[in-house]
Amino acid sequence: MKTTIQIIGSGFSSLAAACYLAKEGNDVSIYEKNATIGGRARQLQKDGFTFDIGPTWYWMPDVFERFFADFKKKPSDYYELIKLSPAYQVYFDTNDFVTIADNLPEIITTFESIEKGSGQKLAAFMKEAQSNYDIAIKNLVYRPGESPLELITPETAMKVGQFFSNISKDIRKQFKNERLIQILEFPVLFLGAKPSDTPSFYSFMNFADFGLGTWHPKNGMYSVILAMESLARELGVKIHTNAVVEKILTEDGRACGIQVNGQKIHADIVVSGADYHHSETLLENKNRMYSENYWEKKTFAPSSLLFYVGFDKKIQNTEHHSLFFDVDFDTHAADIYDNPKWPENPLFYASFPSKTDSNSAPEGKEAGIFLIPLAPGIEDTTELREKYFDKIITRLEKLTGQSVKDSILFKESFCINDFIKDYNSYKGNAYGMANTLLQTAFLRPKLKSKKVKNLYFTGQLTVPGPGVPPSLISGKLVADLIKKHYKPEKQPV
């Protein structure tokens, strides 16, 4: 008799888990509260423009390849990948920007041209970063966080000091130019914490950046969601949208189903890929592993103020991905992590996918996605959104030497209130829980409930952490744990 598994949510981790569990012959269904699948990686289409609502960076292509290879597939069976050249551009002032090439030798040359001697230092730094990447991504992150012993290998024993130093300190020992420092600190922001709070070992993100390059799936990141949906359906997964899960049902200390839109649905196993904090609110108090106080004390990755803008002309002097670091990084970081408030002068990021992908905007027009990192849990109003849109567009015009305000056809925004409403996100966080030293591996919320049998969790608040590739891995980890631990109840004779 097949094991019935109900999965809450349809983001990357849920879809990955569903594929692995269905491959094992289980009867798997997904329940998504929104009208379309993808969780935070949904898509907005308006007036011929197409925007990724959530993730826009495709890094670590090897993780995607490994996922599809587990089903004897390749990413190219489902979507076309384009390597961005240049990878991205970083603005520091008017006509003062650094372009990051799509290959390490050119990036080394760029560094050397900015700071004498830094090219050779970067080459050595990247050699260590690649070593860390090989240890982490090919091995450590595929461990389920059940025990601290998972982190102890002959390779990590050689690098134990890197877990007690931090990225910022390491970079500043070797590089003096502030622009180069900020560029090298940028990749670890994907892990959700300040570089000064991120262990040195995470320099593997620099290899993900400079070593493996930045890619764009044709038609956007949502192409990956559609690929995973297609694979899941091929494997027999059933997907339900507009399906609000109101309760996780338990009986005699084990999960026995979920309540969806008022209807009770049986399950042998329940997996939640929804926000972990929210998932536990679907249980009775006695069945929750983590208290409100626990969540309150954790370091969460930022939230974001996002804008999706249709322009009636092509935007000049920018690349597909452009970072605007023309204000003080430390001050903005303090406004996120140390004294949460709206930053006076925020760093921001802009993506113009139509520079690469003609399907993103009508001919002669440009699709723009803008992101300001914010502290989770702060006030979110229409007036604040408008104020900050004006701030960043004014700076965009100044830094790139052009007028764009008069070319805006429309704009849509997405911020803290929307993360809460659409994703039940704790305090409206955008990226989950940060990967600090005390929130790494076995120190993160567990994949398997200790209080309710046959209840599991997946996604960016659990192992291995925030980001799209880790979410794919999280889905595999939870499926492996279920395979390892689940024992069907014996039926009475």
Tab-separated table of C-alpha atoms in Angstrom:
chain	number	residue	atom	x	y	z
A	1	MET	CA	0.000	0.000	0.000
A	2	LYS	CA	1.367	3.427	-0.975
A	3	THR	CA	2.333	5.923	1.710
A	4	THR	CA	0.247	9.097	1.441
A	5	ILE	CA	2.285	12.295	1.800
A	6	GLN	CA	0.744	15.773	1.895
A	7	ILE	CA	3.083	18.712	1.278
A	8	ILE	CA	2.282	22.282	2.320
A	9	GLY	CA	3.538	24.947	-0.105
A	10	SER	CA	4.907	24.797	-3.638
A	11	GLY	CA	8.219	26.642	-3.527
A	12	PHE	CA	11.565	25.180	-4.604
A	13	SER	CA	11.988	23.018	-1.498
A	14	SER	CA	8.445	21.634	-1.601
A	15	LEU	CA	8.646	20.801	-5.306
A	16	ALA	CA	12.049	19.152	-4.826
A	17	ALA	CA	10.782	17.092	-1.883
A	18	ALA	CA	7.687	16.098	-3.866
A	19	CYS	CA	9.806	14.850	-6.778
A	20	TYR	CA	12.088	12.743	-4.581
A	21	LEU	CA	9.201	11.315	-2.545
A	22	ALA	CA	7.142	10.472	-5.627
A	23	LYS	CA	10.157	8.790	-7.204
A	24	GLU	CA	10.154	6.405	-4.215
A	25	GLY	CA	6.612	5.313	-5.100
A	26	ASN	CA	4.699	7.406	-2.555
A	27	ASP	CA	1.323	9.038	-3.195
A	28	VAL	CA	2.293	12.736	-3.040
A	29	SER	CA	0.119	15.853	-3.147
A	30	ILE	CA	1.042	19.551	-2.862
A	31	TYR	CA	-1.260	22.222	-1.405
A	32	GLU	CA	-0.526	25.849	-2.332
A	33	LYS	CA	-2.469	28.747	-0.785
A	34	ASN	CA	-1.933	31.081	-3.772
A	35	ALA	CA	-3.468	30.857	-7.230
A	36	THR	CA	-0.139	29.922	-8.839
A	37	ILE	CA	2.700	27.667	-7.712
A	38	GLY	CA	6.264	28.688	-6.912
A	39	GLY	CA	6.022	30.150	-3.437
A	40	ARG	CA	8.268	33.207	-3.364
A	41	ALA	CA	9.402	32.464	-6.915
A	42	ARG	CA	6.172	33.455	-8.633
A	43	GLN	CA	5.847	35.607	-11.719
A	44	LEU	CA	4.106	38.896	-12.559
A	45	GLN	CA	2.832	39.510	-16.079
A	46	LYS	CA	1.456	42.907	-17.066
A	47	ASP	CA	0.962	44.723	-20.395
A	48	GLY	CA	3.405	42.459	-22.226
A	49	PHE	CA	6.052	42.637	-19.478
A	50	THR	CA	7.154	39.637	-17.395
A	51	PHE	CA	8.879	39.876	-14.000
A	52	ASP	CA	10.191	37.320	-11.535
A	53	ILE	CA	8.532	38.348	-8.276
A	54	GLY	CA	11.155	36.620	-6.139
A	55	PRO	CA	14.648	35.259	-6.919
A	56	THR	CA	16.387	36.686	-9.988
A	57	TRP	CA	19.945	35.298	-9.567
A	58	TYR	CA	20.788	31.854	-10.944
A	59	TRP	CA	23.985	30.771	-9.203
A	60	MET	CA	25.495	27.332	-8.528
A	61	PRO	CA	24.322	25.689	-11.766
A	62	ASP	CA	25.889	22.421	-10.573
A	63	VAL	CA	23.249	22.130	-7.810
A	64	PHE	CA	20.459	22.348	-10.395
A	65	GLU	CA	22.257	19.825	-12.597
A	66	ARG	CA	22.617	17.438	-9.658
A	67	PHE	CA	18.909	17.774	-8.827
A	68	PHE	CA	17.723	16.937	-12.341
A	69	ALA	CA	20.371	14.213	-12.738
A	70	ASP	CA	18.781	12.401	-9.766
A	71	PHE	CA	15.821	11.834	-12.126
A	72	LYS	CA	17.998	11.076	-15.176
A	73	LYS	CA	17.211	14.529	-16.570
A	74	LYS	CA	19.119	17.708	-17.369
A	75	PRO	CA	18.096	21.364	-16.915
A	76	SER	CA	18.286	21.695	-20.709
A	77	ASP	CA	15.451	19.158	-20.979
A	78	TYR	CA	13.212	21.878	-19.570
A	79	TYR	CA	14.752	25.335	-19.978
A	80	GLU	CA	17.521	27.217	-21.749
A	81	LEU	CA	20.343	28.761	-19.698
A	82	ILE	CA	22.181	31.897	-20.782
A	83	LYS	CA	25.493	32.817	-19.128
A	84	LEU	CA	25.529	36.549	-18.440
A	85	SER	CA	28.491	38.454	-19.831
A	86	PRO	CA	29.299	40.580	-17.963
A	87	ALA	CA	27.951	38.882	-14.850
A	88	TYR	CA	26.959	42.174	-13.236
A	89	GLN	CA	27.999	45.771	-12.664
A	90	VAL	CA	28.601	47.624	-9.384
A	91	TYR	CA	28.101	51.397	-9.141
A	92	PHE	CA	30.002	53.468	-6.561
A	93	ASP	CA	29.497	56.984	-7.934
A	94	THR	CA	28.639	58.807	-11.140
A	95	ASN	CA	30.736	57.220	-13.892
A	96	ASP	CA	32.506	55.185	-11.230
A	97	PHE	CA	31.585	51.543	-11.609
A	98	VAL	CA	33.241	48.141	-11.729
A	99	THR	CA	32.141	45.571	-14.283
A	100	ILE	CA	32.449	41.937	-13.220
A	101	ALA	CA	33.319	39.725	-16.174
A	102	ASP	CA	32.013	36.210	-16.776
A	103	ASN	CA	35.391	34.571	-16.115
A	104	LEU	CA	37.993	34.656	-13.345
A	105	PRO	CA	41.076	35.687	-15.399
A	106	GLU	CA	39.345	38.906	-16.514
A	107	ILE	CA	38.116	39.587	-12.969
A	108	ILE	CA	41.696	39.176	-11.680
A	109	THR	CA	42.830	41.723	-14.288
A	110	THR	CA	40.076	44.117	-13.176
A	111	PHE	CA	41.134	43.821	-9.527
A	112	GLU	CA	44.794	44.417	-10.426
A	113	SER	CA	43.869	47.573	-12.362
A	114	ILE	CA	42.145	48.968	-9.255
A	115	GLU	CA	44.646	47.919	-6.572
A	116	LYS	CA	48.209	46.914	-7.426
A	117	GLY	CA	48.962	43.383	-6.166
A	118	SER	CA	45.308	42.498	-5.638
A	119	GLY	CA	45.135	40.269	-8.714
A	120	GLN	CA	47.534	37.729	-7.250
A	121	LYS	CA	45.775	37.966	-3.861
A	122	LEU	CA	42.416	37.349	-5.526
A	123	ALA	CA	43.763	34.269	-7.312
A	124	ALA	CA	44.903	32.821	-3.955
A	125	PHE	CA	41.641	33.823	-2.254
A	126	MET	CA	39.640	32.108	-4.988
A	127	LYS	CA	41.712	28.931	-4.732
A	128	GLU	CA	40.710	28.681	-1.053
A	129	ALA	CA	37.113	29.612	-1.914
A	130	GLN	CA	36.968	26.794	-4.483
A	131	SER	CA	38.344	24.342	-1.932
A	132	ASN	CA	35.602	25.409	0.484
A	133	TYR	CA	33.017	25.093	-2.265
A	134	ASP	CA	34.103	21.552	-3.045
A	135	ILE	CA	33.802	20.598	0.623
A	136	ALA	CA	30.544	22.441	1.288
A	137	ILE	CA	28.421	22.057	-1.815
A	138	LYS	CA	29.567	18.613	-2.829
A	139	ASN	CA	29.352	17.216	0.680
A	140	LEU	CA	28.443	19.156	3.837
A	141	VAL	CA	25.219	20.828	2.688
A	142	TYR	CA	23.794	17.436	1.714
A	143	ARG	CA	23.758	16.411	5.384
A	144	PRO	CA	20.495	16.732	7.344
A	145	GLY	CA	21.644	18.675	10.397
A	146	GLU	CA	20.836	15.902	12.866
A	147	SER	CA	24.207	15.949	14.639
A	148	PRO	CA	27.267	18.207	15.051
A	149	LEU	CA	29.351	15.218	13.967
A	150	GLU	CA	28.135	15.805	10.405
A	151	LEU	CA	30.491	18.788	10.237
A	152	ILE	CA	33.549	16.828	11.297
A	153	THR	CA	35.452	15.443	8.333
A	154	PRO	CA	39.174	15.272	7.524
A	155	GLU	CA	38.626	18.248	5.197
A	156	THR	CA	36.777	20.470	7.684
A	157	ALA	CA	39.259	19.608	10.436
A	158	MET	CA	41.883	21.383	8.327
A	159	LYS	CA	39.677	24.477	8.161
A	160	VAL	CA	38.284	24.676	11.679
A	161	GLY	CA	39.677	28.189	12.157
A	162	GLN	CA	37.500	29.421	9.301
A	163	PHE	CA	34.374	28.703	11.333
A	164	PHE	CA	35.532	31.108	14.049
A	165	SER	CA	36.762	33.974	11.899
A	166	ASN	CA	34.546	35.953	9.520
A	167	ILE	CA	34.461	36.886	5.848
A	168	SER	CA	34.826	40.611	6.430
A	169	LYS	CA	37.971	40.229	8.537
A	170	ASP	CA	39.583	37.860	6.018
A	171	ILE	CA	38.894	40.104	3.050
A	172	ARG	CA	40.130	43.254	4.806
A	173	LYS	CA	43.406	41.553	5.739
A	174	GLN	CA	44.218	41.128	2.061
A	175	PHE	CA	42.500	43.965	0.202
A	176	LYS	CA	42.621	47.693	0.984
A	177	ASN	CA	40.493	49.241	-1.761
A	178	GLU	CA	36.995	49.744	-0.375
A	179	ARG	CA	35.328	49.023	-3.720
A	180	LEU	CA	37.040	45.641	-4.023
A	181	ILE	CA	36.161	44.830	-0.414
A	182	GLN	CA	32.481	45.527	-1.038
A	183	ILE	CA	32.479	43.423	-4.209
A	184	LEU	CA	34.024	40.494	-2.328
A	185	GLU	CA	31.613	40.901	0.582
A	186	PHE	CA	28.567	41.014	-1.710
A	187	PRO	CA	28.066	37.247	-2.384
A	188	VAL	CA	27.671	36.316	1.290
A	189	LEU	CA	24.724	38.722	1.542
A	190	PHE	CA	22.763	35.885	-0.099
A	191	LEU	CA	23.283	33.995	3.175
A	192	GLY	CA	21.309	36.649	5.003
A	193	ALA	CA	23.786	38.103	7.517
A	194	LYS	CA	26.422	40.839	7.648
A	195	PRO	CA	29.831	39.720	6.309
A	196	SER	CA	31.222	40.434	9.791
A	197	ASP	CA	28.803	37.809	11.194
A	198	THR	CA	29.374	35.213	8.465
A	199	PRO	CA	32.041	32.527	9.047
A	200	SER	CA	35.090	32.628	6.776
A	201	PHE	CA	34.291	29.164	5.457
A	202	TYR	CA	31.403	30.698	3.528
A	203	SER	CA	33.891	32.226	1.107
A	204	PHE	CA	32.644	29.386	-1.079
A	205	MET	CA	30.011	31.933	-2.162
A	206	ASN	CA	32.807	33.885	-3.846
A	207	PHE	CA	33.591	30.819	-5.937
A	208	ALA	CA	29.892	30.514	-6.775
A	209	ASP	CA	30.147	34.105	-8.017
A	210	PHE	CA	33.520	34.489	-9.774
A	211	GLY	CA	34.189	30.805	-10.418
A	212	LEU	CA	30.872	29.460	-11.694
A	213	GLY	CA	29.347	32.640	-13.083
A	214	THR	CA	25.907	34.205	-13.186
A	215	TRP	CA	23.227	32.695	-15.397
A	216	HIS	CA	19.737	33.528	-16.632
A	217	PRO	CA	17.102	30.928	-17.464
A	218	LYS	CA	15.243	32.050	-20.571
A	219	ASN	CA	11.832	33.442	-19.555
A	220	GLY	CA	13.129	33.980	-16.026
A	221	MET	CA	13.588	31.989	-12.829
A	222	TYR	CA	9.978	30.910	-13.081
A	223	SER	CA	11.139	28.601	-15.879
A	224	VAL	CA	12.833	26.523	-13.183
A	225	ILE	CA	9.608	26.334	-11.175
A	226	LEU	CA	7.715	25.223	-14.291
A	227	ALA	CA	10.429	22.639	-14.989
A	228	MET	CA	10.107	21.222	-11.492
A	229	GLU	CA	6.325	21.235	-11.771
A	230	SER	CA	6.576	19.324	-15.043
A	231	LEU	CA	8.947	16.783	-13.491
A	232	ALA	CA	6.734	16.424	-10.416
A	233	ARG	CA	3.650	15.753	-12.537
A	234	GLU	CA	5.604	13.242	-14.644
A	235	LEU	CA	6.328	11.437	-11.371
A	236	GLY	CA	2.656	11.449	-10.400
A	237	VAL	CA	2.548	14.365	-7.948
A	238	LYS	CA	-0.842	16.046	-7.626
A	239	ILE	CA	-0.799	19.835	-7.197
A	240	HIS	CA	-3.654	21.881	-5.721
A	241	THR	CA	-3.707	25.693	-5.807
A	242	ASN	CA	-5.973	28.104	-3.892
A	243	ALA	CA	-5.668	25.481	-1.160
A	244	VAL	CA	-5.233	27.134	2.239
A	245	VAL	CA	-3.917	24.734	4.870
A	246	GLU	CA	-5.583	25.698	8.148
A	247	LYS	CA	-4.361	22.935	10.451
A	248	ILE	CA	-1.901	20.093	10.693
A	249	LEU	CA	-3.952	17.257	12.167
A	250	THR	CA	-2.478	14.966	14.802
A	251	GLU	CA	-3.617	11.837	16.605
A	252	ASP	CA	-1.779	9.945	19.358
A	253	GLY	CA	1.332	12.058	18.866
A	254	ARG	CA	1.631	11.612	15.111
A	255	ALA	CA	0.631	13.669	12.067
A	256	CYS	CA	-2.442	12.173	10.442
A	257	GLY	CA	-3.484	14.817	7.925
A	258	ILE	CA	-4.149	18.446	7.132
A	259	GLN	CA	-7.237	20.632	7.028
A	260	VAL	CA	-7.513	22.450	3.694
A	261	ASN	CA	-10.250	25.005	3.030
A	262	GLY	CA	-12.268	23.428	5.830
A	263	GLN	CA	-11.820	19.858	4.584
A	264	LYS	CA	-9.848	17.217	6.502
A	265	ILE	CA	-7.430	15.265	4.291
A	266	HIS	CA	-5.687	12.093	5.475
A	267	ALA	CA	-1.909	11.759	5.437
A	268	ASP	CA	0.572	9.177	6.610
A	269	ILE	CA	3.236	11.897	6.494
A	270	VAL	CA	2.983	15.696	6.434
A	271	VAL	CA	5.800	17.861	5.056
A	272	SER	CA	5.648	21.649	5.341
A	273	GLY	CA	7.648	23.785	2.962
A	274	ALA	CA	5.777	26.860	4.165
A	275	ASP	CA	7.377	29.344	6.564
A	276	TYR	CA	8.569	27.243	9.527
A	277	HIS	CA	7.196	29.593	12.197
A	278	HIS	CA	3.812	29.677	10.474
A	279	SER	CA	3.829	25.912	9.996
A	280	GLU	CA	4.114	25.395	13.737
A	281	THR	CA	1.143	27.713	14.354
A	282	LEU	CA	-0.927	25.118	12.468
A	283	LEU	CA	-0.274	22.777	15.408
A	284	GLU	CA	-1.572	22.832	18.961
A	285	ASN	CA	0.813	24.600	21.350
A	286	LYS	CA	1.938	21.375	22.978
A	287	ASN	CA	3.117	20.025	19.609
A	288	ARG	CA	5.334	22.983	18.686
A	289	MET	CA	9.104	22.581	18.960
A	290	TYR	CA	9.965	26.273	19.025
A	291	SER	CA	8.494	29.055	21.173
A	292	GLU	CA	7.797	32.633	20.113
A	293	ASN	CA	10.788	33.607	22.241
A	294	TYR	CA	12.983	31.240	20.208
A	295	TRP	CA	12.030	32.903	16.931
A	296	GLU	CA	12.328	36.392	18.404
A	297	LYS	CA	15.976	35.765	19.322
A	298	LYS	CA	17.027	34.433	15.921
A	299	THR	CA	18.873	36.450	13.290
A	300	PHE	CA	16.643	36.637	10.244
A	301	ALA	CA	17.748	37.497	6.760
A	302	PRO	CA	16.398	40.814	5.481
A	303	SER	CA	13.037	41.581	4.049
A	304	SER	CA	12.878	43.622	0.848
A	305	LEU	CA	11.059	46.458	-0.811
A	306	LEU	CA	10.669	45.401	-4.444
A	307	PHE	CA	9.417	47.311	-7.462
A	308	TYR	CA	8.439	45.884	-10.843
A	309	VAL	CA	8.597	48.668	-13.409
A	310	GLY	CA	7.683	48.859	-17.073
A	311	PHE	CA	9.678	51.490	-19.020
A	312	ASP	CA	8.686	52.764	-22.462
A	313	LYS	CA	12.338	52.882	-23.619
A	314	LYS	CA	15.582	50.953	-23.170
A	315	ILE	CA	17.559	51.906	-20.059
A	316	GLN	CA	21.159	52.858	-20.817
A	317	ASN	CA	24.436	52.377	-18.913
A	318	THR	CA	23.242	49.400	-16.870
A	319	GLU	CA	23.662	45.647	-17.157
A	320	HIS	CA	21.202	42.782	-16.625
A	321	HIS	CA	22.210	42.856	-12.928
A	322	SER	CA	23.359	46.188	-11.466
A	323	LEU	CA	24.304	46.869	-7.835
A	324	PHE	CA	24.230	50.397	-6.456
A	325	PHE	CA	26.766	50.698	-3.643
A	326	ASP	CA	27.091	54.486	-3.792
A	327	VAL	CA	26.151	54.902	-0.111
A	328	ASP	CA	27.682	53.598	3.109
A	329	PHE	CA	27.298	49.822	3.354
A	330	ASP	CA	27.852	49.574	7.120
A	331	THR	CA	25.211	52.184	7.920
A	332	HIS	CA	22.586	50.367	5.841
A	333	ALA	CA	23.585	47.017	7.387
A	334	ALA	CA	23.194	48.504	10.883
A	335	ASP	CA	19.683	49.654	9.942
A	336	ILE	CA	18.830	46.056	9.056
A	337	TYR	CA	20.500	44.069	11.835
A	338	ASP	CA	21.524	46.301	14.741
A	339	ASN	CA	18.856	48.985	15.060
A	340	PRO	CA	16.050	47.925	12.704
A	341	LYS	CA	14.567	50.890	10.851
A	342	TRP	CA	14.107	52.285	7.366
A	343	PRO	CA	17.571	53.257	6.051
A	344	GLU	CA	18.082	56.912	5.231
A	345	ASN	CA	20.293	56.064	2.250
A	346	PRO	CA	19.780	52.468	1.129
A	347	LEU	CA	21.929	50.364	-1.118
A	348	PHE	CA	19.809	48.844	-3.854
A	349	TYR	CA	19.906	46.334	-6.676
A	350	ALA	CA	18.358	46.565	-10.131
A	351	SER	CA	17.690	43.806	-12.633
A	352	PHE	CA	16.810	44.486	-16.262
A	353	PRO	CA	16.058	40.983	-17.603
A	354	SER	CA	14.937	42.378	-20.965
A	355	LYS	CA	18.586	43.218	-21.709
A	356	THR	CA	19.129	39.453	-22.036
A	357	ASP	CA	15.674	38.053	-22.638
A	358	SER	CA	13.419	39.638	-25.255
A	359	ASN	CA	10.431	37.820	-23.760
A	360	SER	CA	10.641	40.036	-20.649
A	361	ALA	CA	9.367	43.206	-22.344
A	362	PRO	CA	7.780	44.415	-25.578
A	363	GLU	CA	10.225	45.500	-28.297
A	364	GLY	CA	11.973	48.788	-27.526
A	365	LYS	CA	10.852	48.731	-23.878
A	366	GLU	CA	12.548	47.639	-20.663
A	367	ALA	CA	11.479	45.582	-17.647
A	368	GLY	CA	13.095	46.726	-14.410
A	369	ILE	CA	13.130	44.988	-11.027
A	370	PHE	CA	14.430	47.023	-8.076
A	371	LEU	CA	15.211	45.704	-4.594
A	372	ILE	CA	16.052	47.487	-1.346
A	373	PRO	CA	17.056	45.180	1.561
A	374	LEU	CA	15.137	46.044	4.742
A	375	ALA	CA	14.891	44.882	8.324
A	376	PRO	CA	12.017	42.424	8.787
A	377	GLY	CA	9.178	43.508	11.025
A	378	ILE	CA	9.358	47.260	10.439
A	379	GLU	CA	6.475	49.490	9.351
A	380	ASP	CA	5.340	49.162	5.734
A	381	THR	CA	3.091	51.845	4.212
A	382	THR	CA	2.244	53.094	0.721
A	383	GLU	CA	3.811	56.456	1.585
A	384	LEU	CA	7.115	54.841	2.583
A	385	ARG	CA	7.168	52.742	-0.563
A	386	GLU	CA	6.680	55.856	-2.718
A	387	LYS	CA	9.330	57.812	-0.816
A	388	TYR	CA	11.921	55.090	-1.338
A	389	PHE	CA	11.056	54.517	-4.966
A	390	ASP	CA	11.733	58.198	-5.603
A	391	LYS	CA	15.049	57.937	-3.713
A	392	ILE	CA	16.419	55.070	-5.782
A	393	ILE	CA	15.116	56.258	-9.165
A	394	THR	CA	16.656	59.690	-8.561
A	395	ARG	CA	19.976	58.014	-7.776
A	396	LEU	CA	19.652	55.702	-10.807
A	397	GLU	CA	19.240	58.748	-13.039
A	398	LYS	CA	22.252	60.512	-11.492
A	399	LEU	CA	24.562	57.504	-11.489
A	400	THR	CA	23.744	56.386	-15.033
A	401	GLY	CA	23.404	59.853	-16.564
A	402	GLN	CA	19.904	59.622	-17.991
A	403	SER	CA	16.296	60.544	-17.343
A	404	VAL	CA	13.948	57.609	-16.678
A	405	LYS	CA	11.114	58.921	-14.469
A	406	ASP	CA	9.167	60.219	-17.467
A	407	SER	CA	9.489	56.832	-19.178
A	408	ILE	CA	7.706	54.800	-16.494
A	409	LEU	CA	4.585	53.118	-17.873
A	410	PHE	CA	3.646	51.458	-14.573
A	411	LYS	CA	5.109	50.141	-11.354
A	412	GLU	CA	4.004	47.501	-8.870
A	413	SER	CA	5.512	47.103	-5.407
A	414	PHE	CA	5.978	44.225	-2.960
A	415	CYS	CA	7.138	44.633	0.630
A	416	ILE	CA	6.863	43.364	4.207
A	417	ASN	CA	3.060	43.328	4.344
A	418	ASP	CA	2.945	41.316	1.104
A	419	PHE	CA	5.494	38.761	2.319
A	420	ILE	CA	3.271	38.218	5.358
A	421	LYS	CA	0.014	38.104	3.389
A	422	ASP	CA	1.187	35.955	0.469
A	423	TYR	CA	3.700	33.663	2.215
A	424	ASN	CA	2.866	33.803	5.939
A	425	SER	CA	6.456	34.972	6.299
A	426	TYR	CA	7.713	35.573	9.846
A	427	LYS	CA	7.956	39.376	10.256
A	428	GLY	CA	7.813	39.601	6.477
A	429	ASN	CA	11.342	38.245	5.984
A	430	ALA	CA	12.292	37.601	2.361
A	431	TYR	CA	15.125	35.067	2.643
A	432	GLY	CA	14.554	32.992	5.772
A	433	MET	CA	17.007	32.654	8.641
A	434	ALA	CA	20.557	33.930	8.239
A	435	ASN	CA	23.512	31.530	8.133
A	436	THR	CA	25.518	32.822	11.092
A	437	LEU	CA	27.869	30.558	13.081
A	438	LEU	CA	25.162	29.809	15.665
A	439	GLN	CA	22.544	29.225	12.965
A	440	THR	CA	24.447	26.751	10.805
A	441	ALA	CA	23.735	23.064	10.115
A	442	PHE	CA	22.582	21.232	13.278
A	443	LEU	CA	21.916	24.613	14.976
A	444	ARG	CA	19.079	25.460	12.581
A	445	PRO	CA	15.426	24.420	13.093
A	446	LYS	CA	15.128	20.696	12.471
A	447	LEU	CA	13.850	18.956	9.363
A	448	LYS	CA	12.055	16.381	11.510
A	449	SER	CA	9.666	17.261	14.335
A	450	LYS	CA	10.739	15.934	17.726
A	451	LYS	CA	7.230	16.281	19.109
A	452	VAL	CA	5.022	14.917	16.324
A	453	LYS	CA	5.870	11.691	14.516
A	454	ASN	CA	5.699	11.739	10.716
A	455	LEU	CA	5.851	15.559	10.582
A	456	TYR	CA	8.703	17.143	8.618
A	457	PHE	CA	9.781	20.600	7.496
A	458	THR	CA	11.765	21.884	4.529
A	459	GLY	CA	12.845	25.242	3.125
A	460	GLN	CA	15.029	28.214	3.900
A	461	LEU	CA	14.384	28.376	7.662
A	462	THR	CA	15.759	24.867	8.123
A	463	VAL	CA	18.777	22.990	6.706
A	464	PRO	CA	20.908	23.975	4.838
A	465	GLY	CA	19.753	27.635	4.674
A	466	PRO	CA	18.569	30.564	2.537
A	467	GLY	CA	18.731	30.761	-1.246
A	468	VAL	CA	17.434	28.792	-4.212
A	469	PRO	CA	20.144	26.072	-4.450
A	470	PRO	CA	19.923	25.382	-0.686
A	471	SER	CA	16.146	25.089	-1.036
A	472	LEU	CA	16.553	22.395	-3.698
A	473	ILE	CA	18.952	20.601	-1.371
A	474	SER	CA	16.557	20.974	1.569
A	475	GLY	CA	13.875	19.152	-0.407
A	476	LYS	CA	16.247	16.263	-1.040
A	477	LEU	CA	17.335	16.138	2.600
A	478	VAL	CA	13.804	15.892	3.953
A	479	ALA	CA	12.916	13.178	1.433
A	480	ASP	CA	16.018	11.214	2.474
A	481	LEU	CA	15.098	11.571	6.158
A	482	ILE	CA	11.593	10.267	5.502
A	483	LYS	CA	13.004	7.294	3.631
A	484	LYS	CA	15.364	6.653	6.554
A	485	HIS	CA	12.952	7.096	9.472
A	486	TYR	CA	9.384	6.366	8.342
A	487	LYS	CA	7.943	3.069	9.487
A	488	PRO	CA	4.353	2.402	8.383
A	489	GLU	CA	1.910	1.551	11.147
A	490	LYS	CA	0.981	-2.092	11.256
A	491	GLN	CA	-2.625	-2.578	10.285
A	492	PRO	CA	-4.791	-4.578	12.743
A	493	VAL	CA	-5.506	-8.126	11.579
